[in-house]
Each structure stands twice: as structure tokens, then as C-alpha cells.
Coordinates of C-alpha atoms and ligand atoms in Angstrom, one line a residue:
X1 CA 0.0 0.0 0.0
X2 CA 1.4 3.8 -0.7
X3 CA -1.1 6.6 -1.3
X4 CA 0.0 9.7 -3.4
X5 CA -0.4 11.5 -0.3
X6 CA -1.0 10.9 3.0
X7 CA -2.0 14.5 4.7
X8 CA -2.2 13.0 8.4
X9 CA 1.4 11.9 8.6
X10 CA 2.1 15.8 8.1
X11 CA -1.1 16.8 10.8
X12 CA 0.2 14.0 13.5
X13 CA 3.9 15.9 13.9
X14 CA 2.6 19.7 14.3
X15 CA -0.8 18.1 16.2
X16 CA 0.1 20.7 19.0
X17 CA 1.1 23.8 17.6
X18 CA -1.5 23.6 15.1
X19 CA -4.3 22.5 17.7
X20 CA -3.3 25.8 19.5
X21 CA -3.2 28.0 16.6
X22 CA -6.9 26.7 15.8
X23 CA -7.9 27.0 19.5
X24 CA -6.3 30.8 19.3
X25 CA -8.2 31.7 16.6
X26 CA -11.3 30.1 17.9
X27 CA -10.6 32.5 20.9
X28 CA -10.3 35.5 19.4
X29 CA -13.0 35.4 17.1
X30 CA -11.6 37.6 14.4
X31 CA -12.4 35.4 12.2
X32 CA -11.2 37.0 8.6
X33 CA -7.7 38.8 7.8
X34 CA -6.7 40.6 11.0
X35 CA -3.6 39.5 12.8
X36 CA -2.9 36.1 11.6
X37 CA -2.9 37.0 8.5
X38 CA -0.7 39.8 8.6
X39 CA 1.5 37.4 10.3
X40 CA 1.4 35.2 7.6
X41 CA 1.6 37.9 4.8
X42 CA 5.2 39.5 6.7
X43 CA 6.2 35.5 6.8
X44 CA 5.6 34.7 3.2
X45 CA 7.3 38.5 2.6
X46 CA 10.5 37.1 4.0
X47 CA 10.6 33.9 2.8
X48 CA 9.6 34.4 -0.7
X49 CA 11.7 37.9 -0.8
X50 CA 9.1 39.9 -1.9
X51 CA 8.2 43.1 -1.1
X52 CA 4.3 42.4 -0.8
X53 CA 2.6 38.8 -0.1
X54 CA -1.1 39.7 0.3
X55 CA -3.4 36.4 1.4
X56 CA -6.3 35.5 -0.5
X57 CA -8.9 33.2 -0.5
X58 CA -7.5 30.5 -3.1
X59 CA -4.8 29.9 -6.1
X60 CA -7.8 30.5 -8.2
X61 CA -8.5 34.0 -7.1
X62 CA -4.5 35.1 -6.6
X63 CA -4.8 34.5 -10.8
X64 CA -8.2 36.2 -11.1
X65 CA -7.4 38.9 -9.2
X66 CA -3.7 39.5 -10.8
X67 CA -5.7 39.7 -14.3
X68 CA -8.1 42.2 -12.9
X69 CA -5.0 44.5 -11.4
X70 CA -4.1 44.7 -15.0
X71 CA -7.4 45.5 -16.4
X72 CA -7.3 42.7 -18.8
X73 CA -10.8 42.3 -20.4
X74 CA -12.5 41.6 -23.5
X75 CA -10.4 42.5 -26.8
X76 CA -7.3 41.2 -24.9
X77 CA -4.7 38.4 -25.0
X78 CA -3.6 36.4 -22.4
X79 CA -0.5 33.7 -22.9
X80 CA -0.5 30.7 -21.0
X81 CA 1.2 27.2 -21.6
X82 CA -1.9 24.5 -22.8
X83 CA -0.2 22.2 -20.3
X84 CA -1.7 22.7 -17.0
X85 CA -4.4 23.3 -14.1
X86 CA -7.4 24.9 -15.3
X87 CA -7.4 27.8 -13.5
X88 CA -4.1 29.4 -15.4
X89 CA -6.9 29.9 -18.6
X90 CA -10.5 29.8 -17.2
X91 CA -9.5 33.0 -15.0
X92 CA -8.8 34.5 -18.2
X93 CA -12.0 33.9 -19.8
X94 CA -13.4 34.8 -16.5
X95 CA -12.3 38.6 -17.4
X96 CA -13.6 38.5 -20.6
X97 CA -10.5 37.9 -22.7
X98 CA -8.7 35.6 -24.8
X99 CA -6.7 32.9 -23.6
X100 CA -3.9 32.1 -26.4
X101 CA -2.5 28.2 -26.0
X102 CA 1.5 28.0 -26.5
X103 CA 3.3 24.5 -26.6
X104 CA 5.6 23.2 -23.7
X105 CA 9.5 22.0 -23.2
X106 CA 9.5 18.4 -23.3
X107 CA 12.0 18.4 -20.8
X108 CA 10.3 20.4 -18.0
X109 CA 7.2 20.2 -19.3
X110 CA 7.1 24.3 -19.1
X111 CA 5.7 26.6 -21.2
X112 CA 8.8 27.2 -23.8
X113 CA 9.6 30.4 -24.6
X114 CA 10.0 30.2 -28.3
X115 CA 6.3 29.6 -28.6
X116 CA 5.8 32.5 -26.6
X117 CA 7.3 34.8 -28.6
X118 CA 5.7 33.8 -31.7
X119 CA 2.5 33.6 -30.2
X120 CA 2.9 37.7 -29.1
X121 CA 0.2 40.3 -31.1
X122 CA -0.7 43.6 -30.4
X123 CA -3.4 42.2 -28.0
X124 CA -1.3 40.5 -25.5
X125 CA -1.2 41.8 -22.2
X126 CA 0.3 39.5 -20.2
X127 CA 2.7 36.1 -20.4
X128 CA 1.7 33.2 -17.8
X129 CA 4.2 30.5 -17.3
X130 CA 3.3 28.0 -14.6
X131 CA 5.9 26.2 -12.7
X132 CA 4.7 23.3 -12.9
X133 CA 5.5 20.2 -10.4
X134 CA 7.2 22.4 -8.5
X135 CA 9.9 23.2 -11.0
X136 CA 10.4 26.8 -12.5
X137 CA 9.8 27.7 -16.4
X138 CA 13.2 29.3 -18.1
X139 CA 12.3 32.9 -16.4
X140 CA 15.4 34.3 -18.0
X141 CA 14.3 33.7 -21.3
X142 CA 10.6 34.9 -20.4
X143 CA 11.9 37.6 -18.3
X144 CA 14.0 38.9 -21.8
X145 CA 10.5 38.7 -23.5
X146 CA 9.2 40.8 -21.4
X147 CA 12.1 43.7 -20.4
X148 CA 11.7 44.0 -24.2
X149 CA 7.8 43.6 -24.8
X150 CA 6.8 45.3 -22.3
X151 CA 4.5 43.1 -21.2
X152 CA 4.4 41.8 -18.3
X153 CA 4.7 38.4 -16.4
X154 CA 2.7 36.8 -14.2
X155 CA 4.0 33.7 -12.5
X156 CA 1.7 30.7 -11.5
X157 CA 3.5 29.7 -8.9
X158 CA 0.4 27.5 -7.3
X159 CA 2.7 24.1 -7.4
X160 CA 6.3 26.3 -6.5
X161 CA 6.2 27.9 -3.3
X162 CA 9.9 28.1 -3.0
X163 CA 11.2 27.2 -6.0
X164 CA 14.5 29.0 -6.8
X165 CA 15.6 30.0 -10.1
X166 CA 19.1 29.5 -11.5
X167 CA 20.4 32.8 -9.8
X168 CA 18.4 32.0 -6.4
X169 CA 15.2 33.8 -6.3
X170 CA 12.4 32.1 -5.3
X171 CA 9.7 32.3 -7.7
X172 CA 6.7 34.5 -7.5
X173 CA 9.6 36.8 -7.0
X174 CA 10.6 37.2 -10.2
X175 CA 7.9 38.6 -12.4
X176 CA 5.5 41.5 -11.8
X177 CA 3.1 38.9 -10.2
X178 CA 3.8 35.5 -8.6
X179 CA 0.4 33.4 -7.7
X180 CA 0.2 30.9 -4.8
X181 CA -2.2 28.6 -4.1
X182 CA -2.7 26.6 0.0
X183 CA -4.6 24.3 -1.4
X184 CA -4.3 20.9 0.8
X185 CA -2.1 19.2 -1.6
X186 CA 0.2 21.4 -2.6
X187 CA 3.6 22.0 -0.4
X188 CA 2.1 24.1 1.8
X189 CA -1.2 23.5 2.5
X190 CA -3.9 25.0 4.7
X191 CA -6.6 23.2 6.1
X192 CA -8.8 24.1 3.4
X193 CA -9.0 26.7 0.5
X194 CA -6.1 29.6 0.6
X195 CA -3.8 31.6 -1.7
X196 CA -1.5 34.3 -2.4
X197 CA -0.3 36.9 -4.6
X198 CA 3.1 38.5 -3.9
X199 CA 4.7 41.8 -6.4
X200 CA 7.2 44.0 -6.1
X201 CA 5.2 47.2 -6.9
X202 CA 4.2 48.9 -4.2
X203 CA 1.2 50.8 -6.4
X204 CA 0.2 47.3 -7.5
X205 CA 0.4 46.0 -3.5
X206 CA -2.1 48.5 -2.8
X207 CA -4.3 48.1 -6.0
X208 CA -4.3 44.2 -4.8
X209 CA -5.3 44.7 -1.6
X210 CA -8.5 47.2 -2.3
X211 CA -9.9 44.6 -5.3
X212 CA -9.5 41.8 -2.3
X213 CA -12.4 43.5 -0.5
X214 CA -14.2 44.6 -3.5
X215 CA -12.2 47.6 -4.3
X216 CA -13.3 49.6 -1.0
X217 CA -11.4 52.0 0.5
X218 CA -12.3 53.8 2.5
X219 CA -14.8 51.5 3.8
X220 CA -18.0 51.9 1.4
X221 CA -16.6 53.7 -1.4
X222 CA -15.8 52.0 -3.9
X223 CA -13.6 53.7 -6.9
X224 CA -13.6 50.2 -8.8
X225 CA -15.2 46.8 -8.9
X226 CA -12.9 44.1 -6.7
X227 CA -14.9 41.1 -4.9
X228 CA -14.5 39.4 -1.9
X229 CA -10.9 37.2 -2.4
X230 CA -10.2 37.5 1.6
X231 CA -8.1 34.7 3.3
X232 CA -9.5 33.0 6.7
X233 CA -7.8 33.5 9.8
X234 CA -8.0 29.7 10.5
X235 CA -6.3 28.9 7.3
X236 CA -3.5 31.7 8.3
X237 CA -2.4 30.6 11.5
X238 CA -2.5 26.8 10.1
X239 CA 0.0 28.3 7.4
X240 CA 2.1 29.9 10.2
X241 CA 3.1 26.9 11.9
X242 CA 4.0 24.9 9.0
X243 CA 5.8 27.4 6.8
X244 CA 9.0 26.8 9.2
X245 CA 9.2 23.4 8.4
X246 CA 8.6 23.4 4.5
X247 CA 12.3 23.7 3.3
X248 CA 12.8 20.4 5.4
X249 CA 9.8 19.2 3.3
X250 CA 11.0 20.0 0.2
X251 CA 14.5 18.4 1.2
X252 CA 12.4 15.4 1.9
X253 CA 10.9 15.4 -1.4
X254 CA 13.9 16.1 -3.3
X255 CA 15.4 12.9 -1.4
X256 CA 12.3 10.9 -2.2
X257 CA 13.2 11.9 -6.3
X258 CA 16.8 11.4 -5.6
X259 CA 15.7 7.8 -4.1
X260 CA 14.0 7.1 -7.6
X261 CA 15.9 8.2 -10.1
X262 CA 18.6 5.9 -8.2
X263 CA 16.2 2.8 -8.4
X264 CA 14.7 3.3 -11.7
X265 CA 18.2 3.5 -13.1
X266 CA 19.5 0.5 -11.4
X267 CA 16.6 -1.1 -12.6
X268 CA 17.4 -0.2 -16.3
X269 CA 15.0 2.3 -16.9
X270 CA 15.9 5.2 -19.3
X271 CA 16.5 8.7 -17.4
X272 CA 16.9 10.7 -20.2
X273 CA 14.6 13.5 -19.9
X274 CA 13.3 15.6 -23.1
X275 CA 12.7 12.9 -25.3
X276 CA 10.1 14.3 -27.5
X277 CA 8.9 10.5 -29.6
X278 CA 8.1 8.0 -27.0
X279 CA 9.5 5.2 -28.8
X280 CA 8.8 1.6 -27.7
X281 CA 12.5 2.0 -26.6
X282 CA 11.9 4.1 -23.6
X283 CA 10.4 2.6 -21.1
X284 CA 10.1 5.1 -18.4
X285 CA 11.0 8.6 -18.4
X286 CA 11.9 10.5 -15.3
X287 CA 11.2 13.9 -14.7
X288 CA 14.6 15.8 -15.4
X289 CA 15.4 16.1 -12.3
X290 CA 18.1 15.7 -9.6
X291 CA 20.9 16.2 -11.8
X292 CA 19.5 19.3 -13.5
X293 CA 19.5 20.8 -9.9
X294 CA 23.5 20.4 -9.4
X295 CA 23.7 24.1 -9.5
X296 CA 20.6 25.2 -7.5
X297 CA 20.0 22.7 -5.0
X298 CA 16.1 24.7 -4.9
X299 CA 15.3 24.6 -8.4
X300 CA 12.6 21.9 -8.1
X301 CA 10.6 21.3 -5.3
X302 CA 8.9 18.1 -6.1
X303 CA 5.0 19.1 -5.6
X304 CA 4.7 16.0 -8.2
X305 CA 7.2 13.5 -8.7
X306 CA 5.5 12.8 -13.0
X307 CA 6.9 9.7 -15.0
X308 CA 6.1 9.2 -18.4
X309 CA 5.2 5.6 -19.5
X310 CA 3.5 4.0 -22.5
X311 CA 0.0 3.0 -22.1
X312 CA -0.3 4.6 -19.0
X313 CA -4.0 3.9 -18.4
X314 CA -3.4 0.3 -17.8
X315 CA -0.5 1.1 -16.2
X316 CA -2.5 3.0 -13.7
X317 CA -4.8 0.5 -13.3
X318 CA -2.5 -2.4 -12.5
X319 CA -1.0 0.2 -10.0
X320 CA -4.3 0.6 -8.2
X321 CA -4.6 -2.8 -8.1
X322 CA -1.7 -2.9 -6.4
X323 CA -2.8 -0.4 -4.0
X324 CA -0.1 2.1 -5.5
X325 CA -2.1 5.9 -5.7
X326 CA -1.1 7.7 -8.8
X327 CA -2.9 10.9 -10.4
X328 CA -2.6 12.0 -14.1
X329 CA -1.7 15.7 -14.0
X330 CA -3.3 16.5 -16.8
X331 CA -5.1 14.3 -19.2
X332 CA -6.5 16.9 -21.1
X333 CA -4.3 20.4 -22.5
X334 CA -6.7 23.3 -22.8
X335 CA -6.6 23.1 -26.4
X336 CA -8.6 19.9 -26.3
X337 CA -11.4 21.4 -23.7
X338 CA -14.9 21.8 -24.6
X339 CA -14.9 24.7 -23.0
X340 CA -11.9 26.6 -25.2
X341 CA -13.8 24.8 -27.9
X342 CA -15.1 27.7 -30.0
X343 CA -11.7 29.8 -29.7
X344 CA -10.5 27.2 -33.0
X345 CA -7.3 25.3 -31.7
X346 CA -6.1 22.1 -33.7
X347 CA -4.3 19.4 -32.1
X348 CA -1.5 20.0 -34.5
X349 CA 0.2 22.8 -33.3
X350 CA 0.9 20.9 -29.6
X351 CA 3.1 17.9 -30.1
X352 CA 4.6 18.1 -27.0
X353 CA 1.6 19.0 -24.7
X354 CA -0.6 16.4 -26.8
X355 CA 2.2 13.3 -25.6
X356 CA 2.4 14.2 -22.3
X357 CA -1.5 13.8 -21.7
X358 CA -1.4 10.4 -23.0
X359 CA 1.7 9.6 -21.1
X360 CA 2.1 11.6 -17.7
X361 CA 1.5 9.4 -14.5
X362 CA 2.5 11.2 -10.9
X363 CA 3.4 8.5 -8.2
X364 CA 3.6 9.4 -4.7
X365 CA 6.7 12.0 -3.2
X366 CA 5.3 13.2 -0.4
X367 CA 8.0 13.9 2.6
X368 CA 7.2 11.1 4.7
X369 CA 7.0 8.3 1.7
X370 CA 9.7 5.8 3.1
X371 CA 12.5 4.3 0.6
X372 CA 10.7 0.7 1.2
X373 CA 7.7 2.1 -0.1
X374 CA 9.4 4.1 -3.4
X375 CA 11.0 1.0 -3.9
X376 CA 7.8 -0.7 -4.1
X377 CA 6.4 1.9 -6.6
X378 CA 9.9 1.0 -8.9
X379 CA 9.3 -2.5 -8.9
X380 CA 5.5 -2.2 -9.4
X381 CA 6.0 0.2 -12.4
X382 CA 8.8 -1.6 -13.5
X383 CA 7.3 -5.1 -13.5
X384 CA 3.8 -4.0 -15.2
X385 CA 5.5 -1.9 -18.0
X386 CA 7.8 -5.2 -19.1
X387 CA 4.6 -7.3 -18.6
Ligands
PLP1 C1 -3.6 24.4 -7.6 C2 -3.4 25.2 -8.8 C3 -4.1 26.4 -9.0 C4 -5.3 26.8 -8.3 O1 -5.2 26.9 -6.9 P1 -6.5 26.7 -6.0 O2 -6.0 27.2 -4.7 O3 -6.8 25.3 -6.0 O4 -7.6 27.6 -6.5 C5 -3.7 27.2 -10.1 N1 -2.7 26.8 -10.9 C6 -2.0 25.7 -10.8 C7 -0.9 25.4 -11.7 C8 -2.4 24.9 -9.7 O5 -1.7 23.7 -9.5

């Protein structure tokens, strides 16, 4: 037996600090933003090395609300890779605008910059790489795009909390806008819905804050529409006792993908990443990982530890059989929604994004996995895929 994720390992170490933080904000009764959340917000501020972190009420909204900040409406563009969570693109039809689908890097399965750039018209008005897995998209090249576009970047950092870039800034710093999500599965994770949005600008800080409670200030005046995007107390001071421990929860994770990329080698599975045809050859692919973090020990923090096998439906099925958890993050790329129907994509022009949906399968890395049990997952996969 080894679920994806087991959340109660996690609850059972911090049972007494976060018992007390729940029984202090039961006290206190001030039951929405107030002082656990600024708490939280000056927390995030330090850790993240960002100016402003401002808590919201979910990834979701930290995206919804960074599109609003810009004004981006109907008439506008907004890039976004076709290779991820929903939320990166439905916020952007939320506002009334145009999400535009690029193509990902096979190797980190992030949005690649080339596509960006030809996918750039007069309409765009913002670029939205995702970091997905936990690992960050090529920010210097995006970050070039933009210094010379002028237009700006806004980082979905749901899956990265803490992520570093090449030259050591976390991501979410990096951009104009860098958007968090607490959601209970994600490295740090509230007890419930929870998010954040973090910038640089102080004029866009403030902006942020007044559309979080429906663009009121002072209190019943309202120069422009906001809504309510406020973060719980309850989920703040949850947040506060475990953002201490997350770098040793990421160091567990990154040990758990160390652990195996060890065993799927010694067990002859390929390793090279970025292989674009998923020839019968190749097995297994690993994520590119542990070796492509030599330089910055940061650069991926393992929110999903995502293989790539052939026929991965059965796969998956022999797996749950075996009482192994997986998840497919995502079968389908945006470009193949219903929903984005009528906006006229083809399959053709997303090779990339189109193999990964058919062969992505995420196996359990969460910190407390032991090595008996991701040696368990290794022999599983390895003995289903040879048959
Ligand atoms: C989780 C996630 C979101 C949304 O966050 P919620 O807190 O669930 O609303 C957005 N983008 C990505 C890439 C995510 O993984």
C-alpha cells in the first residue's frame, strides 16, 4: 500500500502547535484577515523575498485577481502554456479575454519560450508561465520577452512555493506577479481553501489589496469593482506553523526523487529527460530532475514526482490494483477542452503537450514516503510496464 499523499502523517507531527493556533483563533473570534494574517503575509514576505505577499482566498483568485489589477478584459490576450491546471486559462475567460494556447518543453514540461514569442500580437497583455511540479519555467528567457515587450509576467506559482531560479530567487519573485495557491495538496497546504499573490510594486500592493475587498477603501466607497478574495484566519495561522518546516519538506521530497531516479536506473529504466517520440525503446521517463538541480539545490521542489510511460491507463490500473495511488496531471491540455472549444485550436500545433497527456502518470513523493515504499512503486511500475 502507498497513497499519493498521505496528509495526516504531516497533521500527527505539528498536532500541538497547530491544535493551538486553531484553538487561538477560535478565541479570538476575528475570524477574517486581522492579525494572523498579517503574520502570515510579513512571513511569506521574507521567505519568498518579496516586497508584498497579500493572502487570498485560493490559487484561483490570486490568478483572477492579478488579471483584474491589470485590467485585462474583452479584446485582450492572455499567454499561458496548454499544459496545465485549469485555473491558469479559465481565470482569463473569467475577465472577458482571450486565452492564447502555446506549446511546452519536453523536458520540464514548461511553457517554452519560443512559442511564446511567436505567439505575441498587439493584444497580448500578459505572459503566464506556470511552474509546474514544483519546478520553474526558463524565467530568464521569459523575463527577456518581457524587459523587451513590455508586457508583463505573471507567474503561476500555485505548485512552486519556493522554488529558486538559476540565480536564487524564489519564484513568484521574479515577475510582476507571482500566484500561490494553499490548497491541501500542494507543499504548503492549509486546512482548506487559501492563496497568495506577492509583487514588487508597491502601487500594484495597494491596488491588490483594495480589489481583495471589492475595491473599498475607505470602507463603502468603492472607486472600482474588486470582490471578496479575503483569506481565513483559520487557514493563516494553520499556514504559520508549517511554513518553518517546508524547506525540510521539500528536502524530503527532493530525497524521495533522488531515491528514484537511483532505483529506476538501477533497474534499467531510461533517465533521459526531453525525449520528445516515446518510442517503444523508452520505457520510463523520469522527470529531469536531480541532476538538473546540481547548481541550485532549490530549483525543483517536487509538488509531483510525473513519469512518463507507454499505455499509461493500464498502467495506472495495474497500480491501483496494487494499491499504489497515482494521479494524471493532466489528461487533457486546454486546447482539447470543450470549453476553449469555440476559440478554434487544432491538435497540430501541440506535439509536445498532446504526448504528455497520453503519457504523464504522478506517483507518490510526499515527505514522509519511506525508501521501502518508493522501492515498491519501482518495482510495481517496472514489472507492469515489461509485462
Ligand atoms: C492548484 C493550482 C491552481 C489553483 O489553486 P487553488 O488554490 O486550487 O484555487 C492554479 N494553478 C495551478 C498550476 C495549480 O496547480
Amino acid at each position: 500500500m502507498v497513497p499519493l499523499l498521505d496528509l495526516k502523517l504531516q497533521y500527527n507531527t505539528l498536532k500541538s502547535d497547530i491544535d493551538a493556533a486553531l484553538l487561538r483563533v477560535a478565541a479570538s473570534q476575528a475570524c477574517i484577515l486581522g492579525p494572523e494574517v498579517d503574520a502570515l503575509e510579513r512571513a511569506c514576505e521574507q521567505y519568498l523575498g518579496v516586497r508584498h505577499a497579500i493572502g487570498l482566498s485560493s490559487g484561483t483568485d490570486a490568478l483572477l485577481l492579478a488579471y483584474m489589477a491589470l485590467n485585462i478584459g474583452p479584446g485582450d490576450e492572455v499567454i499561458v502554456p496548454t499544459f496545465s491546471f485549469f485555473a491558469t486559462a479559465g481565470c482569463v475567460s473569467r475577465v472577458g479575454a482571450r486565452p492564447v494556447f502555446v506549446d511546452v518543453d519536453p523536458v520540464t514540461m514548461n511553457i517554452d519560450p519560443a512559442a511564446v514569442e511567436r505567439a505575441i500580437t498587439p493584444r497580448t497583455k500578459a505572459i503566464v508561465p506556470v511552474h509546474l511540479f514544483g519546478q520553474s519555467a526558463d524565467m530568464d528567457a521569459l523575463m527577456a520577452i518581457s524587459l523587451r515587450t513590455g508586457i508583463p509576467i505573471i507567474e503561476d506559482a500555485a505548485q512552486a512555493i519556493g522554488t529558486q531560479w538559476r540565480d536564487g530567487r524564489r519564484v513568484g519573485s521574479i515577475g510582476l506577479m507571482g500566484c500561490f495557491s494553499f490548497y491541501p495538496t500542494k507543499n504548503l497546504g492549509a486546512f482548506g481553501d487559501a492563496g497568495l499573490i506577492t509583487t514588487n510594486d508597491d502601487e500594484l500592493a495597494v491596488r491588490l489589496k483594495q480589489l481583495r475587498n471589492h475595491g473599498m477603501e475607505p470602507r463603502y466607497y468603492h472607486a472600482f469593482v474588486g470582490g471578496n478574495f479575503r483569506i481565513d484566519a483559520i487557514q493563516a495561522a494553520v499556514l504559520c506553523v508549517k511554513l518553518p518546516h517546508l524547506e525540510s519538506w521539500h528536502a524530503a521530497r527532493r530525497a524521495n526523487a533522488a531515491t528514484y531516479e537511483k532505483l529506476f536506473i538501477e533497474a534499467g529504466v531510461s533517465s533521459a529527460p526531453g525525449v520528445t517520440e516515446f518510442t517503444s525503446s523508452e520505457l520510463v521517463l523520469l522527470p529531469a530532475s536531480v541532476n538538473a538541480t546540481a547548481e541550485a539545490p532549490n530549483h525543483h521542489i517536487f509538488n509531483q514526482y510525473t513519469i512518463r510511460v507507454q499505455n499509461r491507463d493500464a498502467v495506472r490500473k495495474q497500480l491501483a490494483e496494487r494499491g499504489i495511488g497515482t494521479e494524471i496531471y493532466y489528461p487533457v491540455p486546454f486546447h482539447r477542452q470543450q470549453c476553449f472549444a469555440e476559440l478554434g485550436y487544432t491538435d497540430a500545433s501541440f506535439p509536445i503537450s498532446n504526448a504528455l497527456a497520453d503519457t504523464v502518470l504522478s506517483v507518490p513523493i510526499f515527505p514522509e514516503l519511506t525508501s521501502a515504499q518508493i522501492d515498491e512503486v519501482v518495482t510495481a511500475v517496472c514489472e507492469i510496464v515489461r509485462g
